[in-house]
């Protein structure tokens, strides 16, 4: 057995109920002024924002809230957030939310310290000064953005693209699953599917290693039994199940951070950009075919992965077919556009077999094409 692994994840994770309320000293250690980055309303709704502002007040830290982050955040909005951080003279940034505000907060730390980087320049310009220190507080159980050095933003042309590396990690993560309790059911399912897809894709990616596979299996063993309950349309996870989903999204994040994503994520971006399908669902619709491909390419690892889900291969495929439904129709011209775009996509190259842009286009045609 090849037990070789590399593990790099420099953020300190502090977990547990009410961890924000008892971590005044961590906030104080980062400075006297802070920019809080959130989406429209969820940070307030879930209680995280008031917990943070109470702790900041106690620590006598001045703060300003930048709440302009939308789903699939734009480089332009993040650049504006960077400007706001500079104008406020922030010493550090706190990101509160799902993947969108967390990814944005990472980028805002880079823009804030590097005035020469404007909008899409984040993909090409050199980072000359270290980003502002960052604290992340997740409120969805899906992306694992808290523990990854990845920020997924939307370019000025409307296409999603990630930036990654050592400059995109948080310094601290406060992991308190109670903030996910208010997530609506449809988003709970889609974000759980995102974490599921991270675990599966990174498991079979060309860059996986021994330890990342262990994290994938741990995540799948927690997520799959709860996903199975979503077959009942009236299912609503209890607090314990919410906690499990949240921590599993972090385990999947550890796996993702090493292995990276494969063609389901690359192809899923298109369904989100052009048809508004939520990120997790958009990627998970391609997982059944990804599993079929992986089985062709890596039979040993395949049975270990299926075992970790706690159900048989057949049951798993049936479950994914029931849960992953996107009611969209994609015209042939659009699919041809995707075929060209996907020819250079790195997510295909990271996949375990030679499944390429032509196969991806045929798959989209079979699933969503006008028949
Ligand atoms: P999201 O886009 O952050 O949020 C989705 C919706 O859920 C928003 O309407 C948000 O409201 C709401 N919401 C969030 N937390 C809530 C709570 N506790 N209670 C009630 N509503 C809540 O969703 P996400 O799935 O977590 O993130 C998706 C993004 O992450 C995509 O852009 C994706 O590409 C990216 N992603 C990043 C990574 C990575 O490694 N960095 C990995 C996978 C995906 P508000 O707008 O009010 O906040
Ligand atoms: Fe994802």
CSV table of C-alpha atoms and ligand atoms in Angstrom, one decimal:
chain,number,residue,atom,x,y,z
A,1,UNK,CA,0.0,0.0,0.0
A,2,UNK,CA,1.3,3.5,-0.9
A,3,UNK,CA,0.9,5.5,2.3
A,4,UNK,CA,2.8,8.5,1.0
A,5,UNK,CA,1.1,11.9,1.6
A,6,UNK,CA,1.6,15.7,1.7
A,7,UNK,CA,-0.6,17.8,3.9
A,8,UNK,CA,-0.6,21.5,3.9
A,9,UNK,CA,-3.4,23.5,5.6
A,10,UNK,CA,-2.1,26.4,7.6
A,11,UNK,CA,-5.3,27.7,9.1
A,12,UNK,CA,-5.9,27.1,12.8
A,13,UNK,CA,-9.4,25.6,13.3
A,14,UNK,CA,-11.2,26.2,16.5
A,15,UNK,CA,-14.4,24.2,16.7
A,16,UNK,CA,-17.4,23.9,19.0
A,17,UNK,CA,-20.6,25.6,20.1
A,18,UNK,CA,-20.2,29.3,20.9
A,19,UNK,CA,-16.5,29.2,20.0
A,20,UNK,CA,-16.8,32.8,18.6
A,21,UNK,CA,-18.1,34.1,21.9
A,22,UNK,CA,-15.1,32.8,23.8
A,23,UNK,CA,-12.4,33.8,21.3
A,24,UNK,CA,-12.0,37.4,22.0
A,25,UNK,CA,-8.2,37.0,22.4
A,26,UNK,CA,-7.9,35.7,18.8
A,27,UNK,CA,-9.6,38.7,17.4
A,28,UNK,CA,-7.4,41.0,19.5
A,29,UNK,CA,-4.3,39.3,18.3
A,30,UNK,CA,-5.0,40.5,14.8
A,31,UNK,CA,-5.4,44.2,15.3
A,32,UNK,CA,-7.7,47.0,16.2
A,33,UNK,CA,-9.7,47.5,13.0
A,34,UNK,CA,-11.6,44.9,11.0
A,35,UNK,CA,-13.7,44.6,7.9
A,36,UNK,CA,-16.5,42.0,8.1
A,37,UNK,CA,-17.5,40.4,4.8
A,38,UNK,CA,-20.9,38.9,4.4
A,39,UNK,CA,-23.7,38.1,1.9
A,40,UNK,CA,-27.0,39.9,2.0
A,41,UNK,CA,-28.7,38.6,5.1
A,42,UNK,CA,-27.7,35.1,6.2
A,43,UNK,CA,-24.9,36.2,8.5
A,44,UNK,CA,-27.4,38.1,10.5
A,45,UNK,CA,-30.1,35.5,10.3
A,46,UNK,CA,-28.0,32.6,11.5
A,47,UNK,CA,-26.7,34.6,14.5
A,48,UNK,CA,-23.0,34.6,13.5
A,49,UNK,CA,-22.8,38.3,12.8
A,50,UNK,CA,-24.1,39.4,16.2
A,51,UNK,CA,-21.8,36.9,17.9
A,52,UNK,CA,-18.8,38.4,16.0
A,53,UNK,CA,-19.8,42.0,16.6
A,54,UNK,CA,-20.4,41.4,20.3
A,55,UNK,CA,-16.9,39.8,20.6
A,56,UNK,CA,-15.4,42.7,18.7
A,57,UNK,CA,-17.1,45.3,20.9
A,58,UNK,CA,-15.8,43.5,24.0
A,59,UNK,CA,-12.3,43.5,22.5
A,60,UNK,CA,-12.6,47.2,21.6
A,61,UNK,CA,-12.0,46.5,18.0
A,62,UNK,CA,-13.6,48.9,15.4
A,63,UNK,CA,-15.4,47.2,12.6
A,64,UNK,CA,-17.2,47.9,9.4
A,65,UNK,CA,-19.5,45.5,7.5
A,66,UNK,CA,-19.3,45.0,3.7
A,67,UNK,CA,-22.4,43.0,2.9
A,68,UNK,CA,-22.5,43.2,-0.9
A,69,UNK,CA,-21.4,39.7,-1.7
A,70,UNK,CA,-23.8,37.8,-4.0
A,71,UNK,CA,-23.9,34.1,-4.9
A,72,UNK,CA,-21.2,33.4,-7.5
A,73,UNK,CA,-19.3,36.5,-6.4
A,74,UNK,CA,-17.8,38.9,-8.9
A,75,UNK,CA,-14.1,39.9,-9.0
A,76,UNK,CA,-15.4,43.4,-9.3
A,77,UNK,CA,-17.3,43.3,-6.0
A,78,UNK,CA,-14.3,41.8,-4.2
A,79,UNK,CA,-12.1,44.5,-5.6
A,80,UNK,CA,-14.5,47.0,-4.2
A,81,UNK,CA,-14.3,45.2,-0.9
A,82,UNK,CA,-10.5,45.5,-1.0
A,83,UNK,CA,-10.9,49.2,-1.5
A,84,UNK,CA,-13.3,49.4,1.4
A,85,UNK,CA,-10.8,47.6,3.6
A,86,UNK,CA,-8.0,50.0,2.6
A,87,UNK,CA,-10.3,53.1,3.2
A,88,UNK,CA,-11.3,51.7,6.6
A,89,UNK,CA,-7.7,51.0,7.4
A,90,UNK,CA,-8.6,47.4,8.4
A,91,UNK,CA,-5.9,45.3,10.1
A,92,UNK,CA,-7.7,42.1,9.3
A,93,UNK,CA,-10.8,40.7,7.7
A,94,UNK,CA,-13.6,38.3,8.9
A,95,UNK,CA,-15.6,36.4,6.3
A,96,UNK,CA,-19.0,35.1,7.5
A,97,UNK,CA,-21.2,33.0,5.2
A,98,UNK,CA,-21.4,30.2,2.7
A,99,UNK,CA,-18.7,29.6,0.1
A,100,UNK,CA,-19.5,32.9,-1.7
A,101,UNK,CA,-18.7,35.3,1.2
A,102,UNK,CA,-15.8,33.1,2.3
A,103,UNK,CA,-14.2,33.0,-1.1
A,104,UNK,CA,-14.8,36.7,-1.5
A,105,UNK,CA,-13.2,37.5,1.9
A,106,UNK,CA,-10.0,35.6,0.7
A,107,UNK,CA,-9.9,37.7,-2.4
A,108,UNK,CA,-10.6,40.9,-0.5
A,109,UNK,CA,-7.6,40.3,1.7
A,110,UNK,CA,-5.5,40.1,-1.5
A,111,UNK,CA,-7.0,43.2,-3.2
A,112,UNK,CA,-6.8,45.2,0.0
A,113,UNK,CA,-3.0,44.8,0.3
A,114,UNK,CA,-2.3,45.0,-3.4
A,115,UNK,CA,-3.8,48.2,-4.8
A,116,UNK,CA,-2.4,47.5,-8.3
A,117,UNK,CA,-4.7,44.4,-8.7
A,118,UNK,CA,-8.0,45.4,-10.3
A,119,UNK,CA,-11.0,43.1,-10.9
A,120,UNK,CA,-9.9,40.2,-13.2
A,121,UNK,CA,-6.3,41.2,-12.6
A,122,UNK,CA,-6.4,38.8,-9.6
A,123,UNK,CA,-5.9,35.9,-12.1
A,124,UNK,CA,-2.8,37.4,-13.7
A,125,UNK,CA,-1.1,40.1,-11.6
A,126,UNK,CA,1.6,39.3,-9.1
A,127,UNK,CA,0.7,39.5,-5.4
A,128,UNK,CA,3.4,41.9,-4.2
A,129,UNK,CA,2.3,42.3,-0.6
A,130,UNK,CA,1.0,39.7,1.8
A,131,UNK,CA,-2.8,39.6,2.1
A,132,UNK,CA,-4.5,40.9,5.2
A,133,UNK,CA,-4.9,38.2,7.9
A,134,UNK,CA,-8.3,36.5,7.6
A,135,UNK,CA,-10.7,34.7,9.9
A,136,UNK,CA,-13.4,32.6,8.3
A,137,UNK,CA,-16.8,31.5,9.8
A,138,UNK,CA,-18.8,29.1,7.7
A,139,UNK,CA,-22.6,29.1,7.6
A,140,UNK,CA,-23.3,26.4,5.0
A,141,UNK,CA,-22.2,22.7,5.1
A,142,UNK,CA,-20.8,22.3,1.6
A,143,UNK,CA,-17.8,24.1,0.1
A,144,UNK,CA,-15.2,23.5,2.8
A,145,UNK,CA,-13.9,26.9,1.7
A,146,UNK,CA,-12.8,27.5,5.3
A,147,UNK,CA,-10.0,25.0,5.0
A,148,UNK,CA,-8.9,25.4,1.3
A,149,UNK,CA,-6.5,27.8,-0.3
A,150,UNK,CA,-9.0,28.3,-3.1
A,151,UNK,CA,-11.3,31.2,-4.0
A,152,UNK,CA,-13.9,30.7,-6.8
A,153,UNK,CA,-14.9,34.0,-8.3
A,154,UNK,CA,-16.8,35.1,-11.4
A,155,UNK,CA,-14.8,36.9,-14.1
A,156,UNK,CA,-16.1,40.0,-15.9
A,157,UNK,CA,-17.2,37.8,-18.8
A,158,UNK,CA,-19.5,35.9,-16.5
A,159,UNK,CA,-17.4,32.7,-16.2
A,160,UNK,CA,-16.4,31.2,-12.9
A,161,UNK,CA,-12.7,30.7,-12.3
A,162,UNK,CA,-10.7,29.9,-9.2
A,163,UNK,CA,-7.6,31.4,-7.9
A,164,UNK,CA,-5.6,29.4,-5.4
A,165,UNK,CA,-2.3,29.1,-3.4
A,166,UNK,CA,-0.7,30.0,-0.1
A,167,UNK,CA,-2.1,33.5,-0.2
A,168,UNK,CA,-5.7,32.3,-0.1
A,169,UNK,CA,-5.8,30.5,3.3
A,170,UNK,CA,-7.4,31.8,6.4
A,171,UNK,CA,-5.3,32.3,9.5
A,172,UNK,CA,-8.1,31.1,11.8
A,173,UNK,CA,-11.4,29.2,11.2
A,174,UNK,CA,-14.2,29.3,13.8
A,175,UNK,CA,-16.2,26.1,13.1
A,176,UNK,CA,-19.5,26.2,14.8
A,177,UNK,CA,-22.2,24.2,13.0
A,178,UNK,CA,-25.1,25.9,14.8
A,179,UNK,CA,-24.7,28.7,12.2
A,180,UNK,CA,-25.9,26.2,9.5
A,181,UNK,CA,-29.1,25.4,11.3
A,182,UNK,CA,-31.0,28.1,9.5
A,183,UNK,CA,-30.0,27.0,5.9
A,184,UNK,CA,-33.2,26.3,3.9
A,185,UNK,CA,-33.8,22.7,2.9
A,186,UNK,CA,-33.1,23.0,-0.8
A,187,UNK,CA,-29.7,24.7,-0.1
A,188,UNK,CA,-28.9,22.2,2.6
A,189,UNK,CA,-29.3,19.4,0.0
A,190,UNK,CA,-27.4,21.2,-2.7
A,191,UNK,CA,-24.5,22.1,-0.3
A,192,UNK,CA,-24.4,18.5,1.0
A,193,UNK,CA,-24.1,17.3,-2.6
A,194,UNK,CA,-21.2,19.7,-3.1
A,195,UNK,CA,-19.3,18.2,-0.2
A,196,UNK,CA,-20.2,14.7,-1.5
A,197,UNK,CA,-18.8,15.7,-4.9
A,198,UNK,CA,-15.6,17.1,-3.4
A,199,UNK,CA,-15.0,13.9,-1.5
A,200,UNK,CA,-15.6,11.7,-4.6
A,201,UNK,CA,-13.8,13.8,-7.2
A,202,UNK,CA,-10.7,14.4,-5.1
A,203,UNK,CA,-10.7,10.7,-4.2
A,204,UNK,CA,-10.2,9.7,-7.8
A,205,UNK,CA,-8.3,12.8,-9.0
A,206,UNK,CA,-4.7,12.3,-10.3
A,207,UNK,CA,-3.5,14.4,-7.3
A,208,UNK,CA,-5.0,12.3,-4.5
A,209,UNK,CA,-2.9,10.7,-1.9
A,210,UNK,CA,-3.2,8.3,1.0
A,211,UNK,CA,-4.4,10.8,3.5
A,212,UNK,CA,-6.7,12.8,1.2
A,213,UNK,CA,-8.5,9.5,0.5
A,214,UNK,CA,-8.9,8.9,4.2
A,215,UNK,CA,-10.6,12.3,4.5
A,216,UNK,CA,-12.8,11.5,1.5
A,217,UNK,CA,-14.0,8.3,3.0
A,218,UNK,CA,-14.6,9.9,6.4
A,219,UNK,CA,-16.7,12.6,4.7
A,220,UNK,CA,-18.7,10.1,2.7
A,221,UNK,CA,-19.4,7.9,5.7
A,222,UNK,CA,-21.0,10.9,7.4
A,223,UNK,CA,-22.8,12.5,4.4
A,224,UNK,CA,-24.3,9.5,2.6
A,225,UNK,CA,-26.6,8.2,5.4
A,226,UNK,CA,-28.0,11.8,5.7
A,227,UNK,CA,-28.3,12.2,1.9
A,228,UNK,CA,-30.3,8.9,1.9
A,229,UNK,CA,-32.9,10.5,4.1
A,230,UNK,CA,-33.5,13.3,1.6
A,231,UNK,CA,-35.4,10.7,-0.5
A,232,UNK,CA,-38.3,11.7,1.8
A,233,UNK,CA,-39.3,15.1,0.5
A,234,UNK,CA,-40.4,16.1,4.1
A,235,UNK,CA,-37.0,15.3,5.6
A,236,UNK,CA,-35.3,17.9,7.6
A,237,UNK,CA,-32.0,17.1,9.4
A,238,UNK,CA,-31.9,17.4,13.2
A,239,UNK,CA,-29.1,19.3,15.0
A,240,UNK,CA,-26.9,16.3,15.2
A,241,UNK,CA,-27.2,15.6,11.5
A,242,UNK,CA,-26.5,19.2,10.7
A,243,UNK,CA,-23.4,19.0,12.9
A,244,UNK,CA,-22.3,15.9,11.0
A,245,UNK,CA,-22.9,17.5,7.6
A,246,UNK,CA,-20.9,20.6,8.7
A,247,UNK,CA,-17.8,18.7,9.9
A,248,UNK,CA,-18.0,16.4,6.9
A,249,UNK,CA,-17.8,19.4,4.6
A,250,UNK,CA,-14.5,20.3,6.3
A,251,UNK,CA,-13.2,16.7,5.9
A,252,UNK,CA,-14.2,16.8,2.2
A,253,UNK,CA,-12.4,20.2,2.1
A,254,UNK,CA,-9.2,18.7,3.4
A,255,UNK,CA,-9.4,16.1,0.6
A,256,UNK,CA,-10.2,18.7,-2.0
A,257,UNK,CA,-7.4,20.8,-0.9
A,258,UNK,CA,-5.0,18.0,-1.9
A,259,UNK,CA,-6.8,16.2,-4.8
A,260,UNK,CA,-8.7,19.1,-6.4
A,261,UNK,CA,-11.8,18.7,-8.5
A,262,UNK,CA,-12.4,16.8,-11.7
A,263,UNK,CA,-14.8,17.1,-14.7
A,264,UNK,CA,-18.0,17.2,-12.7
A,265,UNK,CA,-17.0,20.5,-11.1
A,266,UNK,CA,-15.6,21.9,-14.4
A,267,UNK,CA,-18.9,21.0,-16.2
A,268,UNK,CA,-21.1,22.0,-13.3
A,269,UNK,CA,-19.8,25.7,-13.5
A,270,UNK,CA,-21.6,26.0,-16.9
A,271,UNK,CA,-24.9,24.9,-15.5
A,272,UNK,CA,-24.6,27.5,-12.7
A,273,UNK,CA,-23.4,30.3,-14.9
A,274,UNK,CA,-26.0,29.8,-17.7
A,275,UNK,CA,-29.0,28.2,-16.0
A,276,UNK,CA,-28.7,29.2,-12.4
A,277,UNK,CA,-28.5,25.6,-11.1
A,278,UNK,CA,-27.1,25.8,-7.5
A,279,UNK,CA,-23.4,24.9,-7.4
A,280,UNK,CA,-23.6,21.6,-5.5
A,281,UNK,CA,-26.4,20.2,-7.5
A,282,UNK,CA,-24.8,21.4,-10.8
A,283,UNK,CA,-21.7,19.3,-10.1
A,284,UNK,CA,-23.4,16.3,-8.5
A,285,UNK,CA,-25.5,15.6,-11.6
A,286,UNK,CA,-22.3,14.4,-13.3
A,287,UNK,CA,-21.1,12.2,-10.4
A,288,UNK,CA,-22.9,9.0,-11.6
A,289,UNK,CA,-20.9,9.1,-14.9
A,290,UNK,CA,-17.8,10.2,-13.1
A,291,UNK,CA,-18.1,7.1,-10.8
A,292,UNK,CA,-18.6,4.9,-13.9
A,293,UNK,CA,-15.4,6.4,-15.4
A,294,UNK,CA,-13.5,6.0,-12.1
A,295,UNK,CA,-14.5,2.3,-11.9
A,296,UNK,CA,-12.9,1.8,-15.3
A,297,UNK,CA,-9.7,3.5,-14.2
A,298,UNK,CA,-9.1,2.5,-10.6
A,299,UNK,CA,-10.9,-0.7,-9.5
A,300,UNK,CA,-9.2,-1.1,-6.1
A,301,UNK,CA,-9.9,2.4,-4.8
A,302,UNK,CA,-13.4,2.1,-6.2
A,303,UNK,CA,-14.6,-0.6,-3.8
A,304,UNK,CA,-13.1,1.2,-0.8
A,305,UNK,CA,-14.9,4.4,-1.7
A,306,UNK,CA,-18.3,2.5,-2.2
A,307,UNK,CA,-17.8,0.8,1.2
A,308,UNK,CA,-17.3,4.1,2.9
A,309,UNK,CA,-20.7,5.3,1.8
A,310,UNK,CA,-22.3,2.4,3.8
A,311,UNK,CA,-24.6,1.5,0.9
A,312,UNK,CA,-24.1,-0.7,-2.2
A,313,UNK,CA,-23.0,0.7,-5.6
A,314,UNK,CA,-26.5,0.2,-6.9
A,315,UNK,CA,-28.2,2.0,-4.1
A,316,UNK,CA,-25.7,4.8,-4.3
A,317,UNK,CA,-26.4,5.3,-8.1
A,318,UNK,CA,-30.1,5.1,-7.5
A,319,UNK,CA,-29.9,7.7,-4.7
A,320,UNK,CA,-27.9,10.1,-6.8
A,321,UNK,CA,-30.4,9.7,-9.7
A,322,UNK,CA,-33.3,10.6,-7.3
A,323,UNK,CA,-31.5,13.6,-5.7
A,324,UNK,CA,-29.7,15.1,-8.6
A,325,UNK,CA,-32.4,16.5,-10.8
A,326,UNK,CA,-31.9,19.7,-12.8
A,327,UNK,CA,-34.9,20.6,-14.9
A,328,UNK,CA,-33.2,22.5,-17.7
A,329,UNK,CA,-32.9,22.1,-21.5
A,330,UNK,CA,-29.7,23.1,-23.2
A,331,UNK,CA,-29.7,24.0,-26.9
A,332,UNK,CA,-27.1,22.3,-29.1
A,333,UNK,CA,-25.3,25.6,-30.0
A,334,UNK,CA,-24.6,26.1,-26.2
A,335,UNK,CA,-23.3,22.5,-25.9
A,336,UNK,CA,-21.0,23.2,-28.9
A,337,UNK,CA,-19.7,26.3,-27.1
A,338,UNK,CA,-19.0,24.1,-24.0
A,339,UNK,CA,-17.2,21.5,-26.1
A,340,UNK,CA,-14.7,24.2,-27.3
A,341,UNK,CA,-14.3,25.8,-23.8
A,342,UNK,CA,-13.8,22.4,-22.0
A,343,UNK,CA,-11.0,21.4,-24.3
A,344,UNK,CA,-8.5,23.3,-22.2
A,345,UNK,CA,-10.2,22.8,-18.8
A,346,UNK,CA,-7.8,21.5,-16.1
A,347,UNK,CA,-10.6,19.7,-14.3
A,348,UNK,CA,-10.7,17.2,-17.2
A,349,UNK,CA,-6.9,16.6,-17.0
A,350,UNK,CA,-7.2,16.0,-13.3
A,351,UNK,CA,-9.8,13.2,-13.9
A,352,UNK,CA,-8.7,9.6,-13.6
A,353,UNK,CA,-9.5,8.5,-17.2
A,354,UNK,CA,-9.3,10.2,-20.6
A,355,UNK,CA,-12.9,11.4,-20.4
A,356,UNK,CA,-12.6,14.7,-22.4
A,357,UNK,CA,-14.5,17.7,-23.7
A,358,UNK,CA,-16.2,15.6,-26.5
A,359,UNK,CA,-17.4,13.1,-23.9
A,360,UNK,CA,-18.5,16.0,-21.6
A,361,UNK,CA,-20.5,17.5,-24.5
A,362,UNK,CA,-22.2,14.2,-25.3
A,363,UNK,CA,-23.0,13.7,-21.7
A,364,UNK,CA,-24.7,17.1,-21.4
A,365,UNK,CA,-26.5,16.4,-24.6
A,366,UNK,CA,-27.9,13.1,-23.2
A,367,UNK,CA,-28.9,14.7,-19.9
A,368,UNK,CA,-30.1,18.1,-20.9
A,369,UNK,CA,-30.1,18.4,-24.8
A,370,UNK,CA,-33.2,19.2,-26.8
A,371,UNK,CA,-34.4,15.7,-28.0
B,1,LIG,P1,-23.5,30.6,-1.0
B,1,LIG,O1,-23.5,31.1,-2.4
B,1,LIG,O2,-22.5,31.1,-0.1
B,1,LIG,O3,-25.0,30.9,-0.4
B,1,LIG,C1,-26.1,30.4,-1.0
B,1,LIG,C2,-27.4,31.0,-0.3
B,1,LIG,O4,-27.5,30.4,1.0
B,1,LIG,C3,-27.4,32.5,-0.2
B,1,LIG,O5,-28.6,32.9,-0.5
B,1,LIG,C4,-27.0,32.7,1.3
B,1,LIG,O6,-27.6,33.9,1.8
B,1,LIG,C5,-27.7,31.5,1.9
B,1,LIG,N1,-27.2,31.1,3.2
B,1,LIG,C6,-25.9,30.9,3.6
B,1,LIG,N2,-25.8,30.5,4.9
B,1,LIG,C7,-27.1,30.5,5.4
B,1,LIG,C8,-27.6,30.3,6.7
B,1,LIG,N3,-26.9,29.9,7.7
B,1,LIG,N4,-29.0,30.4,6.8
B,1,LIG,C9,-29.8,30.8,5.8
B,1,LIG,N5,-29.3,31.1,4.5
B,1,LIG,C10,-28.0,30.9,4.3
B,1,LIG,O7,-23.6,29.0,-1.0
B,1,LIG,P2,-22.4,27.9,-0.9
B,1,LIG,O8,-23.0,26.7,-1.6
B,1,LIG,O9,-21.9,27.7,0.5
B,1,LIG,O10,-21.2,28.5,-1.8
B,1,LIG,C11,-21.2,28.3,-3.2
B,1,LIG,C12,-20.0,29.1,-3.7
B,1,LIG,O11,-18.8,28.5,-3.2
B,1,LIG,C13,-19.9,29.0,-5.2
B,1,LIG,O12,-19.4,30.2,-5.8
B,1,LIG,C14,-18.9,27.9,-5.5
B,1,LIG,O13,-18.2,28.0,-6.7
B,1,LIG,C15,-17.9,28.1,-4.3
B,1,LIG,N6,-17.1,27.0,-3.9
B,1,LIG,C16,-15.9,27.2,-3.4
B,1,LIG,C17,-15.0,26.2,-3.0
B,1,LIG,C18,-13.7,26.4,-2.4
B,1,LIG,O14,-12.9,25.5,-2.2
B,1,LIG,N7,-13.3,27.7,-2.1
B,1,LIG,C19,-15.5,24.8,-3.1
B,1,LIG,C20,-16.7,24.6,-3.7
B,1,LIG,C21,-17.5,25.7,-4.0
B,1,LIG,P3,-26.8,35.3,1.8
B,1,LIG,O15,-26.6,35.8,0.4
B,1,LIG,O16,-27.7,36.2,2.6
B,1,LIG,O17,-25.5,35.1,2.5
B,2,LIG,FE1,-17.8,22.7,-5.0
